[in-house]
Each structure stands twice: as structure tokens, then as C-alpha cells.
Amino acid sequence: EHAEEMSSQQRRRDLVIAGHEGNEHAARGALTGVDPVDRQLALGALARMDALTDDDLRRAFEDEIASVRQRAVTLAATHPDVSVLSLLHDLDAAVVEAAAWAAGEQEAVDHDVVSMLCELGATAPDPLVREAAVAALGAIGDEHGLAVILAACTDKPNIRRRAVLALAPFSGPEVDAALAAALIDRDWQVRQAAEDLSPHMDPGGEAL
């Protein structure tokens, strides 16, 4: 057992080194290995050497181990042609949260992704998923997401803060009202976020 542990540690070290040295053959060999940690490291190694393909990611999205899917969808943030839609439907909340973050990083996403982010931002039971979805909607800036962002301005403090920041691309009376309310929120981080976005507002919410 000790020998097995030592060999797995060595294998993982070799994979990290492969990423730094550009050893694509070694990294690719581990992509289909039995150890899920190896598969995660292989994805990272390929990304480090700019050899990670869109198809590598799409295959990893179907991995049976949630941590591998999470690693893959995180790396998809810099692969705009890889849709993260399937992992926004994942059964693992950590995977969904990572997929929402990646969608926000991609910015240019299709309507189905925006719709799913809206659904998650409004109804996901996990607050971290709601927060990530709301942040992504702000990063994407699609008008379809505005209603969900406005509603999130009354969610838990962390989500309210993220929602206020997500209002940045939008304008209009509803946005002004949400920012005015955030300026007098009981949570100081929410107030701070509103102040950062509202240099033209005084603390009472009146336009200067």
C-alpha cells in the first residue's frame, strides 16, 4: 500500500513536471488514466503547454468523477467555443458553480446558457451556485439576465453584493432603485459595492 502511494505521488509529480516541460505525450497518456487526480493534473498540464483542445475538454465534461468535470469546466473559461451548458445541468453543485463562473469568463455565450444561468440565479438551492450565476449574468451583460440580477439584490448578503456589482452593464430606473436600496443595505460590503458603482448618488439614494 505504501509503495502504491509512493508511485501515485511520483506519477503526479511527473505530470506537473510534464506541464512545465511541455511533455504532451505524458500528459495525454494520463487523460484516460484510472486515477481521477491524474486526469485532473493531465488537463492542467495540457493547458499549461497550450495543448489542451476543445475536444479534450468536451470529453472531460463527461468524466464520471465530479472533480474532473469541475477542473475541465474551469479550464473552459479560456475556450470560448466550448459550451458549458451541459455542466450547468450537472448534479454536483461545485461543478455547476464552476460552469457558471466559466460562462461569465467566456462572456460571449448563447441564449441557452443565458437562460440556464437565469434559472440557476433565481432558483438554485445552493447559494454559491446562485452567486456564481448572478455574477456570470453581470459579466455577460445580456438584458435577459437583468430581472434575475435585480431579484438577487434581495438575496443573502454575499449574493446581494455580487448582484449589485452585476448591475454595472445595465441602466434604467429599476437599476437606479436597486443601487439606491443597496446604498443603505445593512451589510457593509453591499453598501460598498453600491458606492463603487454609484459615484453620482449620495448616501440617501438621491441623484446628485
mmCIF file of C-alpha atoms in Angstrom:
data_model
loop_
_atom_site.group_PDB
_atom_site.id
_atom_site.type_symbol
_atom_site.label_atom_id
_atom_site.label_comp_id
_atom_site.label_asym_id
_atom_site.label_seq_id
_atom_site.Cartn_x
_atom_site.Cartn_y
_atom_site.Cartn_z
ATOM 1 C CA GLU A 1 0.000 0.000 0.000
ATOM 2 C CA HIS A 2 2.839 2.366 0.892
ATOM 3 C CA ALA A 3 4.545 1.559 -2.411
ATOM 4 C CA GLU A 4 1.301 2.301 -4.261
ATOM 5 C CA GLU A 5 1.001 5.638 -2.509
ATOM 6 C CA MET A 6 4.608 6.493 -3.377
ATOM 7 C CA SER A 7 4.082 5.548 -7.019
ATOM 8 C CA SER A 8 0.924 7.680 -7.270
ATOM 9 C CA GLN A 9 2.756 10.635 -5.720
ATOM 10 C CA GLN A 10 5.615 10.185 -8.191
ATOM 11 C CA ARG A 11 3.160 9.913 -11.082
ATOM 12 C CA ARG A 12 1.502 13.148 -10.031
ATOM 13 C CA ARG A 13 4.836 14.929 -9.696
ATOM 14 C CA ASP A 14 5.759 13.716 -13.174
ATOM 15 C CA LEU A 15 2.512 15.095 -14.564
ATOM 16 C CA VAL A 16 3.110 18.513 -13.024
ATOM 17 C CA ILE A 17 6.644 18.480 -14.449
ATOM 18 C CA ALA A 18 5.264 17.391 -17.838
ATOM 19 C CA GLY A 19 3.148 20.535 -17.885
ATOM 20 C CA HIS A 20 6.167 22.741 -17.211
ATOM 21 C CA GLU A 21 8.417 20.921 -19.677
ATOM 22 C CA GLY A 22 5.864 20.629 -22.488
ATOM 23 C CA ASN A 23 5.745 16.825 -22.449
ATOM 24 C CA GLU A 24 2.442 16.440 -24.242
ATOM 25 C CA HIS A 25 2.798 12.675 -24.692
ATOM 26 C CA ALA A 26 2.983 12.079 -20.930
ATOM 27 C CA ALA A 27 0.044 14.386 -20.234
ATOM 28 C CA ARG A 28 -2.141 12.834 -22.916
ATOM 29 C CA GLY A 29 -1.415 9.365 -21.603
ATOM 30 C CA ALA A 30 -2.827 10.350 -18.218
ATOM 31 C CA LEU A 31 -6.011 11.876 -19.641
ATOM 32 C CA THR A 32 -7.533 8.404 -19.777
ATOM 33 C CA GLY A 33 -5.817 7.041 -16.657
ATOM 34 C CA VAL A 34 -7.753 5.278 -13.923
ATOM 35 C CA ASP A 35 -6.808 7.835 -11.254
ATOM 36 C CA PRO A 36 -9.110 10.894 -11.333
ATOM 37 C CA VAL A 37 -6.399 13.082 -9.794
ATOM 38 C CA ASP A 38 -4.114 12.110 -12.668
ATOM 39 C CA ARG A 39 -6.836 13.086 -15.125
ATOM 40 C CA GLN A 40 -7.211 16.492 -13.470
ATOM 41 C CA LEU A 41 -3.454 17.043 -13.491
ATOM 42 C CA ALA A 42 -3.271 15.957 -17.127
ATOM 43 C CA LEU A 43 -5.848 18.576 -18.087
ATOM 44 C CA GLY A 44 -3.874 21.224 -16.220
ATOM 45 C CA ALA A 45 -0.589 20.108 -17.761
ATOM 46 C CA LEU A 46 -2.005 20.294 -21.281
ATOM 47 C CA ALA A 47 -3.462 23.725 -20.545
ATOM 48 C CA ARG A 48 -0.091 24.949 -19.267
ATOM 49 C CA MET A 49 1.602 23.956 -22.533
ATOM 50 C CA ASP A 50 -1.268 25.333 -24.664
ATOM 51 C CA ALA A 51 -2.009 21.854 -25.973
ATOM 52 C CA LEU A 52 -5.454 21.424 -24.416
ATOM 53 C CA THR A 53 -8.021 21.115 -27.200
ATOM 54 C CA ASP A 54 -11.727 21.860 -27.201
ATOM 55 C CA ASP A 55 -12.369 18.146 -27.737
ATOM 56 C CA ASP A 56 -10.214 17.260 -24.709
ATOM 57 C CA LEU A 57 -12.499 19.441 -22.619
ATOM 58 C CA ARG A 58 -15.707 18.099 -24.108
ATOM 59 C CA ARG A 59 -14.611 14.543 -23.341
ATOM 60 C CA ALA A 60 -13.632 15.511 -19.791
ATOM 61 C CA PHE A 61 -17.080 17.085 -19.317
ATOM 62 C CA GLU A 62 -18.414 13.514 -19.431
ATOM 63 C CA ASP A 63 -15.991 12.155 -16.821
ATOM 64 C CA GLU A 64 -17.692 10.075 -14.118
ATOM 65 C CA ILE A 65 -15.823 11.921 -11.366
ATOM 66 C CA ALA A 66 -17.201 15.353 -10.455
ATOM 67 C CA SER A 67 -13.793 16.843 -9.577
ATOM 68 C CA VAL A 68 -12.523 16.076 -13.082
ATOM 69 C CA ARG A 69 -15.585 17.699 -14.649
ATOM 70 C CA GLN A 70 -15.070 20.708 -12.375
ATOM 71 C CA ARG A 71 -11.429 21.057 -13.419
ATOM 72 C CA ALA A 72 -12.353 20.737 -17.076
ATOM 73 C CA VAL A 73 -15.105 23.335 -16.993
ATOM 74 C CA THR A 74 -12.864 25.753 -15.105
ATOM 75 C CA LEU A 75 -10.317 25.435 -17.916
ATOM 76 C CA ALA A 76 -13.133 26.013 -20.439
ATOM 77 C CA ALA A 77 -13.193 29.648 -19.299
ATOM 78 C CA THR A 78 -10.483 30.333 -21.895
ATOM 79 C CA HIS A 79 -12.064 28.133 -24.579
ATOM 80 C CA PRO A 80 -14.982 30.239 -25.885
ATOM 81 C CA ASP A 81 -16.008 27.617 -28.466
ATOM 82 C CA VAL A 82 -16.717 25.039 -25.759
ATOM 83 C CA SER A 83 -20.260 25.388 -24.452
ATOM 84 C CA VAL A 84 -20.549 24.837 -20.705
ATOM 85 C CA LEU A 85 -24.318 24.280 -20.957
ATOM 86 C CA SER A 86 -24.220 20.568 -20.134
ATOM 87 C CA LEU A 87 -22.353 21.199 -16.873
ATOM 88 C CA LEU A 88 -24.771 23.949 -15.842
ATOM 89 C CA HIS A 89 -27.152 20.971 -15.566
ATOM 90 C CA ASP A 90 -24.699 18.844 -13.564
ATOM 91 C CA LEU A 91 -25.894 17.087 -10.413
ATOM 92 C CA ASP A 92 -22.840 18.289 -8.459
ATOM 93 C CA ALA A 93 -23.220 21.853 -7.162
ATOM 94 C CA ALA A 94 -19.467 22.523 -7.270
ATOM 95 C CA VAL A 95 -19.412 21.614 -10.960
ATOM 96 C CA VAL A 96 -22.389 23.880 -11.671
ATOM 97 C CA GLU A 97 -20.758 26.743 -9.777
ATOM 98 C CA ALA A 98 -17.553 26.313 -11.825
ATOM 99 C CA ALA A 99 -19.565 26.139 -15.047
ATOM 100 C CA ALA A 100 -21.360 29.382 -14.201
ATOM 101 C CA TRP A 101 -18.035 31.075 -13.471
ATOM 102 C CA ALA A 102 -16.618 29.810 -16.778
ATOM 103 C CA ALA A 103 -19.648 31.124 -18.680
ATOM 104 C CA GLY A 104 -19.059 34.551 -17.184
ATOM 105 C CA GLU A 105 -15.416 34.424 -18.215
ATOM 106 C CA GLN A 106 -16.357 33.396 -21.751
ATOM 107 C CA GLU A 107 -18.848 36.303 -21.936
ATOM 108 C CA ALA A 108 -19.971 35.522 -25.494
ATOM 109 C CA VAL A 109 -22.392 32.676 -24.790
ATOM 110 C CA ASP A 110 -25.568 31.528 -26.496
ATOM 111 C CA HIS A 111 -29.130 32.116 -25.372
ATOM 112 C CA ASP A 112 -29.486 28.625 -23.850
ATOM 113 C CA VAL A 113 -26.566 29.306 -21.499
ATOM 114 C CA VAL A 114 -28.021 32.687 -20.505
ATOM 115 C CA SER A 115 -31.418 31.075 -19.867
ATOM 116 C CA MET A 116 -29.891 28.385 -17.676
ATOM 117 C CA LEU A 117 -27.864 30.972 -15.750
ATOM 118 C CA CYS A 118 -31.101 32.903 -15.168
ATOM 119 C CA GLU A 119 -32.773 29.767 -13.848
ATOM 120 C CA LEU A 120 -29.836 28.996 -11.550
ATOM 121 C CA GLY A 121 -29.556 32.569 -10.317
ATOM 122 C CA ALA A 122 -33.233 32.559 -9.396
ATOM 123 C CA THR A 123 -33.847 29.046 -8.110
ATOM 124 C CA ALA A 124 -30.654 27.078 -7.373
ATOM 125 C CA PRO A 125 -30.819 25.719 -3.804
ATOM 126 C CA ASP A 126 -27.067 26.185 -3.321
ATOM 127 C CA PRO A 127 -26.281 29.863 -2.558
ATOM 128 C CA LEU A 128 -22.798 29.579 -4.098
ATOM 129 C CA VAL A 129 -24.402 28.487 -7.365
ATOM 130 C CA ARG A 130 -26.864 31.393 -7.248
ATOM 131 C CA GLU A 131 -23.985 33.782 -6.568
ATOM 132 C CA ALA A 132 -21.865 32.427 -9.429
ATOM 133 C CA ALA A 133 -24.815 32.533 -11.835
ATOM 134 C CA VAL A 134 -25.659 36.127 -10.937
ATOM 135 C CA ALA A 135 -22.016 37.171 -11.321
ATOM 136 C CA ALA A 136 -21.893 35.481 -14.720
ATOM 137 C CA LEU A 137 -25.045 37.259 -15.866
ATOM 138 C CA GLY A 138 -23.420 40.554 -14.931
ATOM 139 C CA ALA A 139 -20.248 39.676 -16.825
ATOM 140 C CA ILE A 140 -22.245 38.653 -19.899
ATOM 141 C CA GLY A 141 -24.450 41.741 -19.721
ATOM 142 C CA ASP A 142 -27.420 40.236 -21.577
ATOM 143 C CA GLU A 143 -30.671 42.103 -20.889
ATOM 144 C CA HIS A 144 -32.403 38.767 -20.284
ATOM 145 C CA GLY A 145 -30.435 38.448 -17.066
ATOM 146 C CA LEU A 146 -31.377 41.793 -15.567
ATOM 147 C CA ALA A 147 -34.568 40.664 -13.812
ATOM 148 C CA VAL A 148 -32.700 37.837 -12.079
ATOM 149 C CA ILE A 149 -29.895 40.186 -11.010
ATOM 150 C CA LEU A 150 -32.417 42.683 -9.617
ATOM 151 C CA ALA A 151 -34.154 39.903 -7.664
ATOM 152 C CA ALA A 152 -30.791 38.737 -6.321
ATOM 153 C CA CYS A 153 -30.286 42.193 -4.820
ATOM 154 C CA THR A 154 -32.613 40.958 -2.024
ATOM 155 C CA ASP A 155 -30.926 37.538 -1.526
ATOM 156 C CA LYS A 156 -28.278 36.629 1.090
ATOM 157 C CA PRO A 157 -25.572 39.282 1.750
ATOM 158 C CA ASN A 158 -22.875 37.657 -0.426
ATOM 159 C CA ILE A 159 -25.326 37.299 -3.281
ATOM 160 C CA ARG A 160 -26.633 40.849 -2.817
ATOM 161 C CA ARG A 161 -23.085 42.173 -3.052
ATOM 162 C CA ARG A 162 -22.422 40.155 -6.202
ATOM 163 C CA ALA A 163 -25.762 41.211 -7.668
ATOM 164 C CA VAL A 164 -25.035 44.899 -7.093
ATOM 165 C CA LEU A 165 -21.735 44.545 -8.924
ATOM 166 C CA ALA A 166 -23.534 42.620 -11.681
ATOM 167 C CA LEU A 167 -25.704 45.684 -12.332
ATOM 168 C CA ALA A 168 -22.695 47.500 -13.809
ATOM 169 C CA PRO A 169 -23.544 46.896 -17.516
ATOM 170 C CA PHE A 170 -27.188 47.919 -17.077
ATOM 171 C CA SER A 171 -29.062 51.190 -16.679
ATOM 172 C CA GLY A 172 -32.598 52.414 -16.124
ATOM 173 C CA PRO A 173 -34.920 53.303 -13.260
ATOM 174 C CA GLU A 174 -35.022 49.739 -11.855
ATOM 175 C CA VAL A 175 -31.242 49.651 -11.720
ATOM 176 C CA ASP A 176 -31.111 53.079 -10.065
ATOM 177 C CA ALA A 177 -33.668 51.950 -7.463
ATOM 178 C CA ALA A 178 -31.719 48.762 -6.698
ATOM 179 C CA LEU A 179 -28.494 50.736 -6.273
ATOM 180 C CA ALA A 180 -30.232 53.281 -4.043
ATOM 181 C CA ALA A 181 -31.521 50.453 -1.824
ATOM 182 C CA ALA A 182 -28.071 48.863 -1.742
ATOM 183 C CA LEU A 183 -26.520 52.131 -0.542
ATOM 184 C CA ILE A 184 -28.439 51.747 2.716
ATOM 185 C CA ASP A 185 -28.182 47.942 2.956
ATOM 186 C CA ARG A 186 -27.484 46.553 6.429
ATOM 187 C CA ASP A 187 -24.402 44.737 5.096
ATOM 188 C CA TRP A 188 -21.363 46.989 4.691
ATOM 189 C CA GLN A 189 -19.982 45.035 1.729
ATOM 190 C CA VAL A 190 -23.250 45.518 -0.147
ATOM 191 C CA ARG A 191 -23.126 49.250 0.642
ATOM 192 C CA GLN A 192 -19.506 49.380 -0.503
ATOM 193 C CA ALA A 193 -20.332 47.670 -3.790
ATOM 194 C CA ALA A 194 -23.152 50.136 -4.370
ATOM 195 C CA GLU A 195 -20.888 53.075 -3.577
ATOM 196 C CA ASP A 196 -18.321 51.785 -6.061
ATOM 197 C CA LEU A 197 -20.998 51.730 -8.763
ATOM 198 C CA SER A 198 -22.846 54.903 -7.735
ATOM 199 C CA PRO A 199 -20.466 57.859 -7.652
ATOM 200 C CA HIS A 200 -23.350 60.047 -8.784
ATOM 201 C CA MET A 201 -25.579 59.031 -5.846
ATOM 202 C CA ASP A 202 -25.481 60.470 -2.330
ATOM 203 C CA PRO A 203 -25.900 58.107 0.680
ATOM 204 C CA GLY A 204 -29.621 58.806 0.787
ATOM 205 C CA GLY A 205 -30.013 57.464 -2.738
ATOM 206 C CA GLU A 206 -30.789 60.818 -4.339
ATOM 207 C CA ALA A 207 -29.047 61.633 -7.581
ATOM 208 C CA LEU A 208 -26.507 64.399 -7.164
#
